[in-house]
Coordinates of C-alpha atoms in Angstrom, one line a residue:
X1 CA -3.4 53.4 -11.8
X2 CA -3.4 51.4 -15.0
X3 CA -0.2 49.7 -14.0
X4 CA -1.8 48.8 -10.6
X5 CA -4.8 47.3 -12.3
X6 CA -2.6 45.5 -14.8
X7 CA -0.5 44.0 -11.9
X8 CA -3.6 42.9 -10.0
X9 CA -4.9 41.2 -13.2
X10 CA -1.6 39.5 -13.7
X11 CA -1.6 38.3 -10.1
X12 CA -5.1 37.0 -10.5
X13 CA -4.3 35.2 -13.7
X14 CA -1.2 33.7 -12.3
X15 CA -3.0 32.5 -9.2
X16 CA -5.7 31.0 -11.2
X17 CA -3.2 29.1 -13.4
X18 CA -1.4 27.7 -10.3
X19 CA -4.7 26.8 -8.6
X20 CA -6.0 25.0 -11.7
X21 CA -2.7 23.1 -12.0
X22 CA -2.8 22.0 -8.3
X23 CA -6.5 20.9 -8.6
X24 CA -5.7 18.9 -11.8
X25 CA -2.7 17.3 -10.0
X26 CA -5.0 16.4 -7.1
X27 CA -7.5 14.7 -9.4
X28 CA -4.7 13.0 -11.3
X29 CA -3.2 11.7 -8.0
X30 CA -6.5 10.3 -6.9
X31 CA -6.9 8.5 -10.3
X32 CA -3.3 7.3 -10.3
X33 CA -3.7 5.8 -6.9
X34 CA -6.9 4.0 -7.6
X35 CA -6.4 2.9 -11.2
X36 CA -2.6 2.4 -11.5
X37 CA -0.9 1.8 -8.1
X38 CA -3.8 0.0 -6.4
X39 CA -6.0 -1.1 -9.3
X40 CA -6.7 -4.5 -7.7
X41 CA -7.4 -3.2 -4.2
X42 CA -8.9 0.2 -4.8
X43 CA -12.1 -0.8 -3.0
X44 CA -10.1 -1.1 0.2
X45 CA -8.7 2.4 0.0
X46 CA -10.4 4.8 2.5
X47 CA -11.3 8.4 1.6
X48 CA -8.7 9.6 4.1
X49 CA -5.9 7.7 2.6
X50 CA -6.9 8.8 -0.9
X51 CA -7.1 12.4 0.1
X52 CA -3.7 12.3 1.9
X53 CA -2.0 10.7 -1.1
X54 CA -3.7 13.1 -3.6
X55 CA -2.8 16.2 -1.6
X56 CA 0.8 15.1 -1.1
X57 CA 1.1 14.2 -4.8
X58 CA -0.4 17.6 -5.9
X59 CA 1.8 19.7 -3.6
X60 CA 5.1 17.9 -4.5
X61 CA 4.3 17.6 -8.3
X62 CA 3.3 21.3 -8.5
X63 CA 7.0 22.2 -8.0
X64 CA 7.8 20.7 -11.4
X65 CA 5.2 22.8 -13.0
X66 CA 6.4 25.9 -11.2
X67 CA 9.8 25.3 -12.8
X68 CA 8.1 25.0 -16.2
X69 CA 6.1 28.2 -15.6
X70 CA 9.2 30.0 -14.6
X71 CA 11.1 29.0 -17.8
X72 CA 8.0 29.8 -20.0
X73 CA 7.4 33.0 -18.1
X74 CA 3.7 32.0 -17.7
X75 CA 3.5 33.3 -14.1
X76 CA 4.7 36.6 -12.8
X77 CA 7.6 36.8 -10.4
X78 CA 5.6 37.8 -7.3
X79 CA 3.0 35.1 -7.6
X80 CA 5.8 32.6 -8.4
X81 CA 7.7 33.5 -5.2
X82 CA 4.6 33.1 -3.1
X83 CA 3.8 29.8 -4.7
X84 CA 7.3 28.5 -4.3
X85 CA 7.2 29.4 -0.6
X86 CA 3.8 27.8 -0.1
X87 CA 4.7 24.7 -2.1
X88 CA 8.0 24.1 -0.2
X89 CA 6.4 24.5 3.2
X90 CA 3.3 22.5 2.3
X91 CA 5.4 19.8 0.8
X92 CA 7.6 19.6 3.9
X93 CA 4.6 19.5 6.1
X94 CA 3.0 16.8 4.0
X95 CA 6.2 14.6 3.8
X96 CA 7.2 15.1 7.5
X97 CA 3.8 15.5 9.1
X98 CA 0.7 14.4 7.3
X99 CA 2.0 11.3 5.4
X100 CA 3.9 9.9 8.5
X101 CA 0.9 10.5 10.7
X102 CA -1.3 8.6 8.3
X103 CA 1.1 5.7 8.1
X104 CA 1.5 5.6 11.9
X105 CA -2.3 5.9 12.5
X106 CA -3.1 3.0 10.1
X107 CA -0.3 0.9 11.6
X108 CA -1.5 1.5 15.2
X109 CA -5.2 0.9 14.2
X110 CA -4.2 -2.4 12.6
X111 CA -2.2 -3.4 15.7
X112 CA -5.0 -2.4 18.0
X113 CA -7.8 -3.8 15.9
X114 CA -6.3 -7.3 15.5
X115 CA -8.5 -9.8 17.1
X116 CA -11.0 -7.0 18.0
X117 CA -14.0 -8.7 16.5
X118 CA -17.1 -6.6 16.4
X119 CA -16.0 -4.2 19.1
X120 CA -14.7 -1.9 16.4
X121 CA -18.3 -0.6 15.7
X122 CA -18.9 0.4 19.3
X123 CA -17.4 2.4 22.1
X124 CA -14.4 0.0 22.3
X125 CA -13.6 0.7 18.7
X126 CA -13.8 4.5 19.1
X127 CA -11.5 4.3 22.1
X128 CA -9.1 2.1 20.2
X129 CA -9.0 4.6 17.3
X130 CA -8.4 7.5 19.8
X131 CA -5.5 5.6 21.3
X132 CA -4.1 4.9 17.8
X133 CA -4.4 8.5 16.9
X134 CA -2.6 9.6 20.1
X135 CA 0.2 7.1 19.5
X136 CA 0.4 8.2 15.8
X137 CA 0.6 11.9 16.9
X138 CA 3.4 11.1 19.4
X139 CA 5.3 9.0 16.9
X140 CA 5.0 11.7 14.2
X141 CA 6.1 14.4 16.6
X142 CA 9.2 12.3 17.5
X143 CA 10.0 11.6 13.8
X144 CA 9.6 15.3 12.9
X145 CA 11.7 16.4 16.0
X146 CA 14.5 14.0 15.1
X147 CA 14.5 15.1 11.5
X148 CA 14.4 18.8 12.2
X149 CA 17.0 18.3 15.0
X150 CA 19.3 16.8 12.5
X151 CA 18.6 19.7 10.1
X152 CA 19.4 22.2 12.8
X153 CA 22.5 20.5 14.1
X154 CA 25.4 22.8 13.9
X155 CA 23.2 25.6 12.5
X156 CA 23.0 27.9 15.5
X157 CA 22.5 31.5 14.5
X158 CA 20.9 30.7 11.2
X159 CA 17.7 32.3 10.0
X160 CA 14.5 30.6 9.0
X161 CA 15.5 30.6 5.4
X162 CA 18.8 28.7 6.0
X163 CA 16.9 26.2 8.2
X164 CA 14.4 25.7 5.5
X165 CA 17.1 25.1 3.0
X166 CA 18.6 22.5 5.3
X167 CA 15.3 20.8 5.7
X168 CA 14.6 20.7 2.0
X169 CA 18.1 19.4 1.2
X170 CA 17.7 16.6 3.7
X171 CA 14.3 15.8 2.4
X172 CA 15.8 15.7 -1.1
X173 CA 18.6 13.3 0.2
X174 CA 15.9 11.0 1.6
X175 CA 13.9 11.1 -1.6
X176 CA 17.0 10.3 -3.7
X177 CA 17.7 7.3 -1.4
X178 CA 14.2 6.1 -1.8
X179 CA 14.4 6.6 -5.5
X180 CA 17.6 4.5 -5.6
X181 CA 16.0 1.7 -3.6
X182 CA 12.8 1.7 -5.8
X183 CA 14.7 1.9 -9.0
X184 CA 16.9 -1.0 -8.0
X185 CA 13.9 -3.1 -7.0
X186 CA 12.2 -2.3 -10.3
X187 CA 15.3 -3.2 -12.3
X188 CA 15.2 -6.7 -10.8
X189 CA 11.5 -7.3 -10.3
X190 CA 10.2 -5.9 -13.6
X191 CA 11.9 -8.6 -15.8
X192 CA 10.7 -11.3 -13.5
X193 CA 7.1 -10.3 -13.9
X194 CA 7.1 -9.5 -17.6
X195 CA 9.4 -12.0 -19.3
X196 CA 7.4 -15.1 -20.3
X197 CA 10.3 -17.5 -19.5
X198 CA 9.6 -16.9 -15.8
X199 CA 5.8 -17.6 -16.1
X200 CA 4.5 -20.9 -14.8
X201 CA 1.9 -22.7 -16.9
X202 CA -1.2 -23.1 -14.7
X203 CA -3.8 -25.7 -15.9
X204 CA -7.5 -25.2 -15.3
X205 CA -7.5 -28.3 -13.1
X206 CA -5.3 -26.6 -10.6
X207 CA -7.5 -23.5 -10.4
X208 CA -10.7 -25.6 -10.1
X209 CA -9.1 -27.7 -7.4
X210 CA -8.1 -24.6 -5.4
X211 CA -11.6 -23.1 -5.8
X212 CA -13.3 -26.3 -4.8
X213 CA -11.1 -26.6 -1.7
X214 CA -11.7 -23.0 -0.8
X215 CA -15.4 -23.3 -1.1
X216 CA -15.4 -26.5 1.0
X217 CA -13.3 -24.7 3.7
X218 CA -15.6 -21.7 3.8
X219 CA -18.7 -24.0 4.0
X220 CA -17.1 -26.0 6.8
X221 CA -16.3 -22.9 8.7
X222 CA -19.8 -21.5 8.3
X223 CA -21.3 -24.8 9.4
X224 CA -19.1 -24.8 12.5
X225 CA -20.1 -21.3 13.4
X226 CA -23.7 -22.1 13.0
X227 CA -23.2 -25.0 15.4
X228 CA -21.7 -22.6 17.9
X229 CA -24.6 -20.3 17.6
X230 CA -27.0 -23.2 18.1
X231 CA -25.2 -24.3 21.2
X232 CA -25.3 -20.7 22.6
X233 CA -29.0 -20.5 21.8
X234 CA -29.6 -23.8 23.6
X235 CA -27.7 -22.6 26.7
X236 CA -29.7 -19.4 26.7
X237 CA -33.0 -21.3 26.2
X238 CA -32.2 -23.7 29.1
X239 CA -31.4 -20.7 31.3
X240 CA -34.6 -18.9 30.4
X241 CA -36.7 -22.1 30.9
X242 CA -35.1 -22.6 34.3
X243 CA -35.8 -19.0 35.3
X244 CA -39.4 -19.3 34.2
X245 CA -39.8 -22.6 36.1
X246 CA -38.5 -21.1 39.2
X247 CA -40.7 -18.0 38.9
X248 CA -43.8 -20.1 38.4
X249 CA -43.1 -22.2 41.4
X250 CA -42.3 -19.1 43.4
X251 CA -39.1 -20.6 44.6
X252 CA -41.1 -23.4 46.2
X253 CA -41.2 -27.1 45.7
X254 CA -39.5 -29.9 47.5
X255 CA -35.9 -29.8 48.5
X256 CA -35.1 -32.5 46.0
X257 CA -36.6 -30.6 43.0
X258 CA -34.8 -27.4 43.9
X259 CA -31.5 -29.4 44.1
X260 CA -32.2 -31.2 40.8
X261 CA -33.1 -27.9 39.1
X262 CA -29.9 -26.4 40.4
X263 CA -27.6 -29.1 39.2
X264 CA -29.2 -29.8 35.8
X265 CA -28.2 -26.6 34.0
X266 CA -24.6 -26.3 35.1
X267 CA -23.9 -29.8 33.8
X268 CA -25.5 -29.1 30.5
X269 CA -23.8 -25.7 30.3
X270 CA -20.4 -27.1 31.0
X271 CA -20.8 -29.8 28.3
X272 CA -22.0 -27.3 25.7
X273 CA -19.3 -24.9 26.8
X274 CA -16.6 -27.6 26.1
X275 CA -18.2 -28.2 22.8
X276 CA -18.0 -24.5 21.9
X277 CA -14.3 -24.4 22.9
X278 CA -13.5 -27.5 20.8
X279 CA -15.4 -26.1 17.8
X280 CA -13.8 -22.7 18.2
X281 CA -10.3 -24.3 18.1
X282 CA -11.3 -26.2 15.0
X283 CA -12.6 -23.0 13.4
X284 CA -9.3 -21.3 14.1
X285 CA -7.4 -24.0 12.4
X286 CA -9.8 -24.0 9.4
X287 CA -9.4 -20.2 9.2
X288 CA -5.7 -20.6 8.8
X289 CA -6.2 -23.2 6.0
X290 CA -8.8 -20.9 4.4
X291 CA -6.4 -17.9 4.4
X292 CA -3.7 -20.0 2.8
X293 CA -6.1 -21.3 0.1
X294 CA -7.3 -17.8 -0.6
X295 CA -3.8 -16.5 -1.0
X296 CA -2.8 -19.4 -3.3
X297 CA -5.9 -18.9 -5.4
X298 CA -5.3 -15.1 -5.6
X299 CA -1.7 -15.7 -6.6
X300 CA -2.7 -18.3 -9.3
X301 CA -5.3 -15.9 -10.7
X302 CA -2.7 -13.0 -10.9
X303 CA -0.3 -15.4 -12.7
X304 CA -3.0 -16.4 -15.2
X305 CA -3.8 -12.7 -15.9
X306 CA -0.2 -11.9 -16.3
X307 CA 0.2 -14.8 -18.7
X308 CA -2.9 -13.8 -20.7
X309 CA -1.6 -10.2 -20.9
X310 CA 1.8 -11.3 -22.1
X311 CA 0.1 -12.5 -25.4
X312 CA -1.2 -9.1 -26.2
X313 CA 0.9 -6.4 -28.1
X314 CA 1.2 -4.4 -24.8
X315 CA 2.5 -7.6 -23.0
X316 CA 5.0 -8.2 -25.8
X317 CA 6.2 -4.6 -25.4
X318 CA 6.6 -5.1 -21.7
X319 CA 8.5 -8.3 -22.3
X320 CA 10.9 -6.5 -24.5
X321 CA 11.4 -3.9 -21.9
X322 CA 12.0 -6.6 -19.3
X323 CA 14.6 -8.2 -21.5
X324 CA 16.3 -4.8 -21.8
X325 CA 16.2 -4.3 -18.1
X326 CA 17.7 -7.8 -17.5
X327 CA 20.5 -7.0 -20.0
X328 CA 21.2 -3.6 -18.2
X329 CA 21.2 -5.3 -14.8
X330 CA 23.6 -8.0 -16.0
X331 CA 25.9 -5.3 -17.6
X332 CA 25.8 -3.2 -14.5
X333 CA 26.6 -6.2 -12.3
X334 CA 29.6 -7.3 -14.4
X335 CA 30.8 -3.7 -14.8
X336 CA 30.4 -3.0 -11.1
X337 CA 32.5 -6.1 -10.1
X338 CA 35.1 -5.2 -12.7
X339 CA 35.4 -1.6 -11.4
X340 CA 35.5 -3.0 -7.8
X341 CA 38.2 -5.6 -8.5
X342 CA 40.4 -3.5 -10.8
X343 CA 39.7 -0.2 -9.0
X344 CA 38.5 1.6 -12.1
X345 CA 36.7 4.9 -12.2
X346 CA 33.5 5.0 -14.4
X347 CA 33.8 7.4 -17.2
X348 CA 30.1 7.3 -18.5
X349 CA 26.8 5.7 -17.7
X350 CA 25.2 3.1 -20.0
X351 CA 22.7 5.5 -21.5
X352 CA 25.5 8.0 -22.6
X353 CA 27.6 5.1 -23.9
X354 CA 24.7 3.8 -26.0
X355 CA 23.9 7.2 -27.3
X356 CA 27.5 7.8 -28.4
X357 CA 27.4 4.5 -30.3
X358 CA 24.0 5.2 -31.9
X359 CA 24.8 8.8 -32.8
X360 CA 28.3 8.1 -34.1
X361 CA 28.7 8.9 -37.8
X362 CA 25.1 10.1 -37.9
X363 CA 23.8 13.3 -39.4
X364 CA 21.8 14.0 -36.2
X365 CA 23.3 17.0 -34.5
X366 CA 22.3 16.4 -30.9
X367 CA 24.6 16.5 -27.9
X368 CA 24.7 13.0 -26.4
X369 CA 25.4 14.4 -22.9
X370 CA 22.4 16.6 -22.9
X371 CA 20.1 14.0 -24.3
X372 CA 21.4 11.4 -21.9
X373 CA 20.3 13.5 -19.0
X374 CA 16.6 13.6 -20.2
X375 CA 16.7 9.9 -21.0
X376 CA 18.1 9.1 -17.6
X377 CA 15.3 11.1 -16.0
X378 CA 12.7 9.3 -18.0
X379 CA 14.2 5.9 -17.2
X380 CA 14.3 6.7 -13.5
X381 CA 10.7 7.9 -13.6
X382 CA 9.6 4.7 -15.4
X383 CA 11.5 2.6 -12.9
X384 CA 10.1 4.4 -9.8
X385 CA 6.5 4.3 -11.0
X386 CA 6.8 0.6 -11.9
X387 CA 8.7 -0.1 -8.6
X388 CA 5.9 1.6 -6.6
X389 CA 3.3 -0.5 -8.2
X390 CA 5.3 -3.7 -7.7
X391 CA 6.1 -2.7 -4.1
X392 CA 2.4 -2.2 -3.3
X393 CA 1.6 -5.5 -5.1
X394 CA 4.1 -7.3 -2.8
X395 CA 2.6 -5.6 0.2
X396 CA -0.9 -6.7 -0.8
X397 CA 0.5 -10.3 -1.1
X398 CA 2.0 -10.0 2.3
X399 CA -1.3 -8.8 3.7
X400 CA -3.2 -11.6 2.0
X401 CA -0.7 -14.2 3.4
X402 CA -0.8 -12.7 6.9
X403 CA -4.4 -12.0 7.4
X404 CA -6.2 -13.6 4.5
X405 CA -8.2 -11.9 1.8
X406 CA -11.6 -12.5 3.2
X407 CA -13.5 -13.5 6.4
X408 CA -16.4 -15.7 7.2
X409 CA -17.6 -13.4 10.0
X410 CA -21.2 -12.1 9.4
X411 CA -21.7 -8.4 9.8
X412 CA -23.3 -7.2 12.9
X413 CA -27.0 -6.2 13.0

């Protein structure tokens, strides 16, 4: 009886530890998304996207803590087994179902909502969102079926555990490929954004000129849109006056007056309609100029902020890291061409080679091979985190260049 109560208490304690860890990782994922990855555009992040990212981050990162709990014997074996099973299945569902569905849904919503105007707030917007969700569900199903089909290929007769091992292994391969791409991107992009030699000096006159041109562009667009609204109001007023005149006359009057009243409004309406079309074409051209000016001003402000940060101690530290990354990139490029031309086989990586040189003839009794593994993991983690931030920054620049950072449309009533 005592052993049963002790086992139940141990299960409850272990479950509480894992639950608190997962909740903490969820909160950290939400903070990491809004304050690190998307610090400049966190106001544009919807609650659904934030919840999806945080949940995926919590589920996948909890596996690392489960390894630590297993090594430290902080969680009993039964709870650990159930947590591993739930984490693997939840992580697979998040990576193969929830995250792709969210990406597809946002993509189809953006494609369907382009040029939609104010219809997004009414029934047309709800119908467009439903169609986007349907297309996202179909695309996610096709993606999951293709991935699981690849995982089950040649695996007839295998049980669910073997299939799960295949799915996890293929997910790990995709993750490693993504890590390689992001780390390579970070190795090249990080020195470009941190080393001051690549920074361009931006005078205040250039920023003031861009701001003045942007303000003038916005004011011109607003003025043109006001003109369109005035023309529409005049057309509606003429039509209302004509209806009132006809209702007062009871449809009577001479034949000449009826013909004059019938031909007066269409002529005025056609002239004002042509004016509206001409002003709309002018507004469209001005909107393109406004988007370009906004993107240029945004890019200039980012460069000025980067130059200002480079003068701080943290900026100098980042510059040193960028120089180190540039040296490593150059070394790896030369070494790669050398191995390719002379068909040599690499014997060690740069980190192990540097550790062997640093620890040679030293009294520090540390195995360079073991230390190199931990340093390599830390370097890869740093590169991936920095690459994700830079990748999102480049996407934000692309969105600004494609659609502009702002709009002159007034909100609907």
